Amino acid sequence: MDRSTAPSTLPAPLGTRVLGLLWQNAALLVVILALLVGLKLWVPAFFTVRNMEALALSVSTVGMVACTMLFCLASGDFDLSIESVVAASGVLAAVLINATDSVPMGIAGGVLAGGIVGLVNGVLIAKLRINALIATLATMQIVRGLGFIISKGEAVAIYNDRFFPLGTGTIGPIPNPVFITLLCFLFFGILLVRTTLGPNTLAIGGNAEAARLAGIPVDRLKILIFTMQGLMAGLAGVVLAARMTSGQPNCSVGLSLDVISACVLGGVSLSGGVGTIHGVIIGVLVMGAVQNAMNLRNVETFYQYVARGLILLAAVLFDQIRRGQGAGLWRQVRRWFPVG
Amino acid sequence: MGSRPYLEFDAVSKAFPGVQALDSVSLSVAEGSVHALIGENGAGKSTLLKILGGVHAPDAGALRFGGRLQSFRSTADAFRAGVAVIHQELQLVPDLSVAENIYLGHMPATAGWLDRGAARRAASEHLARLGEDIDPNVRVGRLPVAQRQVVEIAKALARDAKIMAFDEPTSSLSDREVERLFEVIASLRRDGRVVIYVSHRLQEIFQVCDSATVFRDGRVVGSFDSLQGLSTDVLVSRMVGRDIRDVYHYSPRQTGDARLVVRGLVGPGIPAPLDLTVARGEVVGLFGLVGAGRTELLKCLFGAVTRQGGTVAIDGQEVRANSPGAAVRAGLAFCPEDRKKEGIVPERSVADNINLTARHSLARLGFLRPRKEWENAERHARLLDVRAASLRQFASTLSGGNQQKLLLARSLSCPVRVLLLDEPTRGIDVGAKSEMYATIARLAAQGLAVLVASSDLSEVLGISDRVLVMRGGRIVAQLPRSAADEQTVLRLALPDIEATPSGTR
């Protein structure tokens, strides 16, 4: 693969662009195809309509949050607090709905609370220059704590059943959470590719100081990105609460790392500057598909953790080789196996 | 000197996709001599150094040390064979101490226990041999650039490198530090080592080198066993393959009203209130030694660092204190000195990099207009002659001179009234420099006010209508072109000897 040419948002004939995209991702497509064939052979029931629906539903939370995590990672930061935001916003929505008997109030409250956490994260990181790992690690614990405080440590059952269709209803054959996730992918995909936010985010991730000196309002964009991230985590939390018909303060532990894994699996660079929405969609689906298949085969949870870790490692190594940074790795492999 | 050659390149060739970087290059250097490699960027010097340093293997030809054939598979191989290449960007670990850096990877140890005491003592000895009194316990990150370079040389000495290659060693040193470096090189020569010296500054080559090889387009176009009686003109015309009459493209010009007016500026690195004006169509050179506050001043003007007092106005309109974005909208443009760190986004395309600043105004309601962006990138790349195989290639693949042009293209794709350039020709070759000077003159003729900060005195004198001399964060003198000569400016720029101890800022 030629490392010296960058995918560009600038025009080239459509045919060339499609061919180029296929070629650039040829190796990836082969891997995915192999994966699908493997799944089919291993789990015959995998490709049934019912299972596809279950799979889509199971990745909806990760999918929603991954949309904004893409921006976070692409700008060179990341956000660990979202797993707590998902739990706490669900709890908050539940408490608000029970207290006011107003569904819109509960939804708005949960989503906005997430946005506020994101705003705080953004200000801590962009203005007070606290390292993103530390800042969001702190807010992760604070918000988790707040979730327990609001719920007094227990799951909050929701009594107003007008709230549940958000999580359990369908539009045509598509479950609502899946539909919302699809809309999010579309919305943030457009944001990334068609608006100035996209290239500016990638420029910040690629070289923040250069972006700043070029006149891009780096601090303001970072705050915006984290606020979006908080809002999306809030939304994901509210939808999850509707699916579970309750607000659970101890849910979604480890979700942040799942989301980051899915993004990295989809080719988003952890050091910033690189990322695509189709990559993220693929990453989310691959992670979900593997988990789903293991569930169908009744693989024990302990082994599932191991398998997911291995897949992530394999994906990152594969990506490095694809980008031509795997030269060191190849040299090493050739030293061990000098034949060929 | 006069002894038989130790280092020999014999008909060495190396090709990269699309380029014949070296074409049957032969040269030899004797023990105890300093050999210069001269040529424009891309002429083949760096490739030669990389072959010497074990980064690349040659496609054809042989490399011999003392008659023995060498074939390196890695930089470590080259190091073991006694080669040390001291790069422009020094390869030190800023968070480790001086001694730890010097003995990085081969700390003296007894039975697996590190002997830090011995390392410190030996490090001190090597540093003392180089005439430098640096505390081996100090973290390297806290040393000024000149001393870091000495540490890098000490590192080579500690490994007893026989061949030492210096790649643009003086690009970030003040004149006095350059003197010191030359003394060190002289002592290396007395030791009987082989020194390779690469620099764009030809005067230096006459000062320090015994012999020279001139490269153009990967070929040797001149070999000089002795530099006696040669002039820089001879070397330059060999390098570029033509005569360079007027590198600076200066012609007297009419200047207009004041465009950039700065009053009472105070900020980080600018301790006392500072005034300056630059007129429409005027090129003002800002000269000072390293640490004089040139970069700080420009960054303060641009709002890249927050100023603590004073006003900056463009055509009578005041510019906000702390926002590069506001500065750009007011018509200021700034091209930073450190292109890699502060200028380009390396892993984005050339076009994307050009559009970084203008993208906002090219878009409609925040939505990108790819066609407009592409046209903008193409037009400005052509205007400034950014040479790239494709505007889609990564900005990191461009040469230094082209990266500089890219930054200018980026700045000029917005309405610009005042242009701030920090070391615009640092590390770029003679040909590209000359083009840069022509561009500066053209922009001034179009009515821009241009402020150029530089540590290259002949450049400042060559292109400026007016010269400002900085020292210790203050402007200590303003000279019209007619009154600015090398000696006057240099005397004004040098710190009072008792006031500023060397090595500190």
Short mmCIF file of N, CA, C and O in Angstrom, two decimals, chain B residues 33-130:
data_model
loop_
_atom_site.label_atom_id
_atom_site.label_comp_id
_atom_site.label_asym_id
_atom_site.label_seq_id
_atom_site.Cartn_x
_atom_site.Cartn_y
_atom_site.Cartn_z
N SER B 33 40.95 14.33 8.56
CA SER B 33 40.54 15.44 7.71
C SER B 33 39.03 15.63 7.77
O SER B 33 38.29 14.73 8.13
N VAL B 34 38.63 16.84 7.42
CA VAL B 34 37.22 17.21 7.47
C VAL B 34 36.74 17.42 6.04
O VAL B 34 37.30 18.24 5.31
N HIS B 35 35.70 16.67 5.66
CA HIS B 35 35.26 16.69 4.28
C HIS B 35 33.84 17.24 4.19
O HIS B 35 32.94 16.78 4.90
N ALA B 36 33.62 18.21 3.33
CA ALA B 36 32.30 18.81 3.20
C ALA B 36 31.49 18.15 2.10
O ALA B 36 32.04 17.81 1.04
N LEU B 37 30.19 17.95 2.37
CA LEU B 37 29.27 17.54 1.31
C LEU B 37 28.39 18.74 1.01
O LEU B 37 27.75 19.28 1.90
N ILE B 38 28.39 19.16 -0.26
CA ILE B 38 27.67 20.36 -0.64
C ILE B 38 26.67 20.02 -1.73
O ILE B 38 26.96 19.21 -2.61
N GLY B 39 25.51 20.64 -1.65
CA GLY B 39 24.52 20.43 -2.69
C GLY B 39 23.17 20.92 -2.22
O GLY B 39 22.95 21.07 -1.02
N GLU B 40 22.28 21.14 -3.18
CA GLU B 40 20.95 21.55 -2.79
C GLU B 40 20.23 20.38 -2.14
O GLU B 40 20.67 19.25 -2.23
N ASN B 41 19.10 20.68 -1.50
CA ASN B 41 18.31 19.58 -0.94
C ASN B 41 17.88 18.66 -2.07
O ASN B 41 17.51 19.11 -3.13
N GLY B 42 17.96 17.38 -1.80
CA GLY B 42 17.59 16.43 -2.84
C GLY B 42 18.74 16.12 -3.78
O GLY B 42 18.57 15.36 -4.72
N ALA B 43 19.91 16.70 -3.51
CA ALA B 43 21.04 16.45 -4.40
C ALA B 43 21.69 15.11 -4.10
O ALA B 43 22.41 14.58 -4.93
N GLY B 44 21.44 14.57 -2.90
CA GLY B 44 21.97 13.26 -2.58
C GLY B 44 22.78 13.19 -1.30
O GLY B 44 23.19 12.11 -0.90
N LYS B 45 22.99 14.35 -0.65
CA LYS B 45 23.80 14.34 0.56
C LYS B 45 23.19 13.47 1.65
O LYS B 45 23.88 12.66 2.27
N SER B 46 21.88 13.68 1.88
CA SER B 46 21.25 12.94 2.99
C SER B 46 21.25 11.45 2.71
O SER B 46 21.45 10.66 3.62
N THR B 47 21.03 11.08 1.45
CA THR B 47 21.04 9.65 1.12
C THR B 47 22.42 9.07 1.40
O THR B 47 22.54 7.97 1.96
N LEU B 48 23.46 9.82 1.06
CA LEU B 48 24.82 9.35 1.31
C LEU B 48 25.03 9.14 2.81
O LEU B 48 25.58 8.13 3.25
N LEU B 49 24.58 10.13 3.61
CA LEU B 49 24.72 10.01 5.06
C LEU B 49 23.94 8.80 5.57
O LEU B 49 24.38 8.11 6.47
N LYS B 50 22.78 8.56 4.97
CA LYS B 50 21.97 7.43 5.44
C LYS B 50 22.62 6.11 5.10
O LYS B 50 22.48 5.14 5.86
N ILE B 51 23.30 6.05 3.98
CA ILE B 51 24.03 4.83 3.64
C ILE B 51 25.18 4.64 4.61
O ILE B 51 25.42 3.56 5.14
N LEU B 52 25.86 5.75 4.89
CA LEU B 52 26.97 5.69 5.85
C LEU B 52 26.47 5.25 7.22
O LEU B 52 27.13 4.49 7.93
N GLY B 53 25.29 5.74 7.60
CA GLY B 53 24.76 5.44 8.93
C GLY B 53 23.99 4.13 9.01
O GLY B 53 23.45 3.80 10.06
N GLY B 54 23.92 3.39 7.89
CA GLY B 54 23.27 2.09 7.93
C GLY B 54 21.75 2.13 7.83
O GLY B 54 21.08 1.14 8.06
N VAL B 55 21.18 3.31 7.50
CA VAL B 55 19.73 3.40 7.36
C VAL B 55 19.29 2.76 6.04
O VAL B 55 18.31 2.04 5.99
N HIS B 56 20.03 3.07 4.99
CA HIS B 56 19.75 2.45 3.70
C HIS B 56 20.94 1.61 3.26
O HIS B 56 22.07 1.93 3.60
N ALA B 57 20.66 0.56 2.49
CA ALA B 57 21.75 -0.19 1.87
C ALA B 57 21.85 0.28 0.42
O ALA B 57 20.83 0.54 -0.21
N PRO B 58 23.07 0.43 -0.11
CA PRO B 58 23.19 0.87 -1.50
C PRO B 58 22.72 -0.21 -2.47
O PRO B 58 22.80 -1.40 -2.16
N ASP B 59 22.20 0.22 -3.64
CA ASP B 59 21.80 -0.74 -4.67
C ASP B 59 23.03 -1.35 -5.35
O ASP B 59 23.03 -2.50 -5.74
N ALA B 60 24.05 -0.49 -5.51
CA ALA B 60 25.27 -0.96 -6.16
C ALA B 60 26.44 -0.17 -5.59
O ALA B 60 26.25 0.87 -4.98
N GLY B 61 27.65 -0.69 -5.78
CA GLY B 61 28.83 0.01 -5.29
C GLY B 61 29.23 -0.49 -3.92
O GLY B 61 28.58 -1.33 -3.33
N ALA B 62 30.36 0.03 -3.45
CA ALA B 62 30.91 -0.47 -2.20
C ALA B 62 31.26 0.66 -1.26
O ALA B 62 31.58 1.77 -1.68
N LEU B 63 31.17 0.34 0.03
CA LEU B 63 31.58 1.27 1.07
C LEU B 63 32.72 0.60 1.82
O LEU B 63 32.60 -0.54 2.25
N ARG B 64 33.87 1.28 1.93
CA ARG B 64 35.03 0.68 2.59
C ARG B 64 35.56 1.59 3.68
O ARG B 64 35.61 2.82 3.53
N PHE B 65 35.91 0.98 4.81
CA PHE B 65 36.60 1.69 5.88
C PHE B 65 37.99 1.10 5.98
O PHE B 65 38.13 -0.10 6.21
N GLY B 66 39.03 1.91 5.77
CA GLY B 66 40.40 1.42 5.86
C GLY B 66 40.63 0.22 4.96
O GLY B 66 41.33 -0.71 5.33
N GLY B 67 39.97 0.22 3.80
CA GLY B 67 40.16 -0.86 2.84
C GLY B 67 39.26 -2.06 3.05
O GLY B 67 39.14 -2.91 2.19
N ARG B 68 38.60 -2.13 4.22
CA ARG B 68 37.71 -3.28 4.48
C ARG B 68 36.30 -2.97 4.00
O ARG B 68 35.75 -1.91 4.33
N LEU B 69 35.73 -3.90 3.28
CA LEU B 69 34.38 -3.73 2.75
C LEU B 69 33.36 -3.77 3.90
O LEU B 69 33.45 -4.62 4.77
N GLN B 70 32.42 -2.84 3.89
CA GLN B 70 31.40 -2.80 4.94
C GLN B 70 30.04 -3.07 4.32
O GLN B 70 29.74 -2.58 3.23
N SER B 71 29.21 -3.86 5.01
CA SER B 71 27.82 -3.90 4.59
C SER B 71 26.95 -3.88 5.83
O SER B 71 26.99 -4.79 6.65
N PHE B 72 26.22 -2.79 5.98
CA PHE B 72 25.41 -2.60 7.19
C PHE B 72 24.00 -3.04 6.93
O PHE B 72 23.40 -2.71 5.93
N ARG B 73 23.46 -3.78 7.91
CA ARG B 73 22.05 -4.12 7.78
C ARG B 73 21.17 -3.23 8.66
O ARG B 73 19.97 -3.23 8.55
N SER B 74 21.81 -2.49 9.56
CA SER B 74 21.02 -1.61 10.43
C SER B 74 21.91 -0.49 10.92
O SER B 74 23.13 -0.50 10.72
N THR B 75 21.30 0.49 11.56
CA THR B 75 22.07 1.59 12.12
C THR B 75 23.00 1.07 13.21
O THR B 75 24.09 1.59 13.41
N ALA B 76 22.55 0.02 13.90
CA ALA B 76 23.38 -0.55 14.96
C ALA B 76 24.68 -1.11 14.36
O ALA B 76 25.76 -0.96 14.95
N ASP B 77 24.59 -1.75 13.20
CA ASP B 77 25.79 -2.27 12.52
C ASP B 77 26.77 -1.14 12.25
O ASP B 77 27.97 -1.26 12.49
N ALA B 78 26.24 -0.01 11.73
CA ALA B 78 27.08 1.12 11.39
C ALA B 78 27.75 1.67 12.65
O ALA B 78 28.93 2.00 12.65
N PHE B 79 26.96 1.73 13.71
CA PHE B 79 27.50 2.23 14.98
C PHE B 79 28.67 1.36 15.45
O PHE B 79 29.72 1.85 15.85
N ARG B 80 28.48 0.06 15.37
CA ARG B 80 29.55 -0.85 15.80
C ARG B 80 30.80 -0.72 14.94
O ARG B 80 31.90 -0.91 15.41
N ALA B 81 30.60 -0.34 13.66
CA ALA B 81 31.75 -0.17 12.78
C ALA B 81 32.41 1.19 12.99
O ALA B 81 33.38 1.51 12.32
N GLY B 82 31.87 1.99 13.92
CA GLY B 82 32.54 3.24 14.26
C GLY B 82 31.99 4.47 13.57
O GLY B 82 32.68 5.47 13.43
N VAL B 83 30.71 4.41 13.16
CA VAL B 83 30.12 5.58 12.51
C VAL B 83 29.16 6.26 13.48
O VAL B 83 28.36 5.60 14.12
N ALA B 84 29.27 7.58 13.60
CA ALA B 84 28.27 8.33 14.35
C ALA B 84 27.77 9.46 13.47
O ALA B 84 28.57 10.26 12.99
N VAL B 85 26.47 9.48 13.23
CA VAL B 85 25.89 10.56 12.44
C VAL B 85 25.14 11.49 13.41
O VAL B 85 24.26 11.05 14.15
N ILE B 86 25.55 12.76 13.43
CA ILE B 86 24.92 13.71 14.34
C ILE B 86 23.93 14.53 13.53
O ILE B 86 24.31 15.35 12.70
N HIS B 87 22.64 14.25 13.76
CA HIS B 87 21.60 14.80 12.90
C HIS B 87 21.21 16.19 13.31
O HIS B 87 21.47 16.63 14.41
N GLN B 88 20.54 16.83 12.36
CA GLN B 88 19.99 18.15 12.60
C GLN B 88 19.05 18.11 13.81
O GLN B 88 19.14 18.93 14.70
N GLU B 89 18.13 17.16 13.80
CA GLU B 89 17.30 16.96 14.97
C GLU B 89 18.04 15.97 15.85
O GLU B 89 18.22 14.83 15.49
N LEU B 90 18.49 16.45 17.00
CA LEU B 90 19.35 15.63 17.83
C LEU B 90 18.57 14.44 18.38
O LEU B 90 17.39 14.52 18.64
N GLN B 91 19.29 13.33 18.53
CA GLN B 91 18.65 12.09 18.93
C GLN B 91 18.91 11.80 20.40
O GLN B 91 19.43 10.76 20.74
N LEU B 92 18.53 12.74 21.26
CA LEU B 92 18.74 12.54 22.68
C LEU B 92 17.39 12.35 23.36
O LEU B 92 16.36 12.76 22.86
N VAL B 93 17.43 11.71 24.53
CA VAL B 93 16.20 11.52 25.29
C VAL B 93 16.11 12.64 26.31
O VAL B 93 16.91 12.70 27.25
N PRO B 94 15.16 13.57 26.15
CA PRO B 94 15.16 14.76 26.99
C PRO B 94 14.98 14.47 28.48
O PRO B 94 15.47 15.22 29.31
N ASP B 95 14.32 13.36 28.83
CA ASP B 95 14.05 13.11 30.24
C ASP B 95 15.15 12.34 30.95
O ASP B 95 15.06 12.10 32.14
N LEU B 96 16.19 11.97 30.21
CA LEU B 96 17.31 11.29 30.87
C LEU B 96 18.43 12.29 31.13
O LEU B 96 18.50 13.34 30.48
N SER B 97 19.32 11.95 32.04
CA SER B 97 20.42 12.86 32.36
C SER B 97 21.45 12.83 31.24
O SER B 97 21.42 11.97 30.36
N VAL B 98 22.37 13.79 31.31
CA VAL B 98 23.43 13.87 30.32
C VAL B 98 24.22 12.55 30.28
O VAL B 98 24.44 11.98 29.22
N ALA B 99 24.62 12.07 31.47
CA ALA B 99 25.42 10.84 31.51
C ALA B 99 24.63 9.65 30.96
O ALA B 99 25.16 8.84 30.20
N GLU B 100 23.36 9.58 31.32
CA GLU B 100 22.54 8.46 30.84
C GLU B 100 22.40 8.50 29.32
O GLU B 100 22.39 7.47 28.66
N ASN B 101 22.32 9.69 28.77
CA ASN B 101 22.24 9.81 27.32
C ASN B 101 23.54 9.39 26.65
O ASN B 101 23.52 8.70 25.63
N ILE B 102 24.65 9.85 27.24
CA ILE B 102 25.93 9.53 26.63
C ILE B 102 26.15 8.02 26.63
O ILE B 102 26.68 7.46 25.68
N TYR B 103 25.69 7.36 27.69
CA TYR B 103 25.89 5.91 27.77
C TYR B 103 24.63 5.13 27.49
O TYR B 103 24.47 3.99 27.92
N LEU B 104 23.70 5.76 26.76
CA LEU B 104 22.43 5.10 26.45
C LEU B 104 22.70 3.75 25.77
O LEU B 104 23.34 3.67 24.73
N GLY B 105 22.21 2.68 26.39
CA GLY B 105 22.36 1.38 25.77
C GLY B 105 23.66 0.68 26.07
O GLY B 105 23.81 -0.49 25.79
N HIS B 106 24.65 1.39 26.62
CA HIS B 106 25.86 0.66 27.03
C HIS B 106 26.46 1.25 28.31
O HIS B 106 27.62 1.58 28.40
N MET B 107 25.59 1.39 29.30
CA MET B 107 26.00 1.83 30.63
C MET B 107 27.09 0.91 31.17
O MET B 107 26.97 -0.31 31.06
N PRO B 108 28.13 1.49 31.75
CA PRO B 108 29.12 0.61 32.39
C PRO B 108 28.45 -0.18 33.52
O PRO B 108 27.68 0.38 34.29
N ALA B 109 28.73 -1.47 33.57
CA ALA B 109 28.06 -2.29 34.56
C ALA B 109 29.02 -3.35 35.07
O ALA B 109 29.90 -3.80 34.34
N THR B 110 28.86 -3.72 36.34
CA THR B 110 29.60 -4.86 36.84
C THR B 110 28.59 -5.90 37.26
O THR B 110 27.72 -5.64 38.08
N ALA B 111 28.69 -7.06 36.67
CA ALA B 111 27.81 -8.19 36.96
C ALA B 111 26.36 -7.77 36.92
O ALA B 111 25.57 -8.13 37.79
N GLY B 112 25.99 -6.96 35.93
CA GLY B 112 24.59 -6.60 35.77
C GLY B 112 24.15 -5.38 36.56
O GLY B 112 23.10 -4.82 36.31
N TRP B 113 24.99 -4.95 37.55
CA TRP B 113 24.63 -3.74 38.28
C TRP B 113 25.19 -2.53 37.55
O TRP B 113 26.35 -2.47 37.23
N LEU B 114 24.33 -1.56 37.31
CA LEU B 114 24.79 -0.36 36.63
C LEU B 114 25.75 0.40 37.54
O LEU B 114 25.52 0.52 38.74
N ASP B 115 26.82 0.88 36.92
CA ASP B 115 27.77 1.68 37.69
C ASP B 115 27.58 3.14 37.27
O ASP B 115 28.26 3.63 36.39
N ARG B 116 26.61 3.80 37.92
CA ARG B 116 26.29 5.16 37.51
C ARG B 116 27.43 6.12 37.79
O ARG B 116 27.66 7.06 37.06
N GLY B 117 28.15 5.85 38.89
CA GLY B 117 29.28 6.71 39.24
C GLY B 117 30.30 6.73 38.12
O GLY B 117 30.73 7.80 37.67
N ALA B 118 30.64 5.54 37.63
CA ALA B 118 31.63 5.45 36.56
C ALA B 118 31.13 6.15 35.30
O ALA B 118 31.88 6.87 34.63
N ALA B 119 29.84 5.97 35.02
CA ALA B 119 29.27 6.61 33.84
C ALA B 119 29.40 8.12 33.96
O ALA B 119 29.79 8.80 33.00
N ARG B 120 29.08 8.64 35.15
CA ARG B 120 29.16 10.09 35.35
C ARG B 120 30.57 10.59 35.16
O ARG B 120 30.81 11.58 34.48
N ARG B 121 31.53 9.87 35.77
CA ARG B 121 32.92 10.32 35.67
C ARG B 121 33.39 10.30 34.22
O ARG B 121 33.97 11.27 33.73
N ALA B 122 33.10 9.20 33.52
CA ALA B 122 33.54 9.09 32.12
C ALA B 122 32.85 10.15 31.27
O ALA B 122 33.48 10.77 30.41
N ALA B 123 31.57 10.39 31.54
CA ALA B 123 30.85 11.40 30.77
C ALA B 123 31.50 12.76 30.98
O ALA B 123 31.73 13.51 30.02
N SER B 124 31.82 13.08 32.21
CA SER B 124 32.47 14.36 32.51
C SER B 124 33.77 14.50 31.73
O SER B 124 34.09 15.55 31.20
N GLU B 125 34.54 13.39 31.69
CA GLU B 125 35.81 13.43 30.97
C GLU B 125 35.61 13.76 29.50
O GLU B 125 36.29 14.62 28.95
N HIS B 126 34.66 13.05 28.88
CA HIS B 126 34.41 13.31 27.45
C HIS B 126 33.98 14.74 27.23
O HIS B 126 34.41 15.40 26.29
N LEU B 127 33.11 15.23 28.11
CA LEU B 127 32.62 16.60 27.96
C LEU B 127 33.77 17.58 28.14
O LEU B 127 33.87 18.58 27.42
N ALA B 128 34.64 17.29 29.09
CA ALA B 128 35.77 18.19 29.33
C ALA B 128 36.69 18.23 28.11
O ALA B 128 37.22 19.28 27.75
N ARG B 129 36.87 17.06 27.48
CA ARG B 129 37.69 17.04 26.27
C ARG B 129 37.11 17.94 25.20
O ARG B 129 37.82 18.47 24.36
N LEU B 130 35.80 18.08 25.22
CA LEU B 130 35.15 18.95 24.25
C LEU B 130 35.11 20.39 24.76
O LEU B 130 34.46 21.25 24.16
#
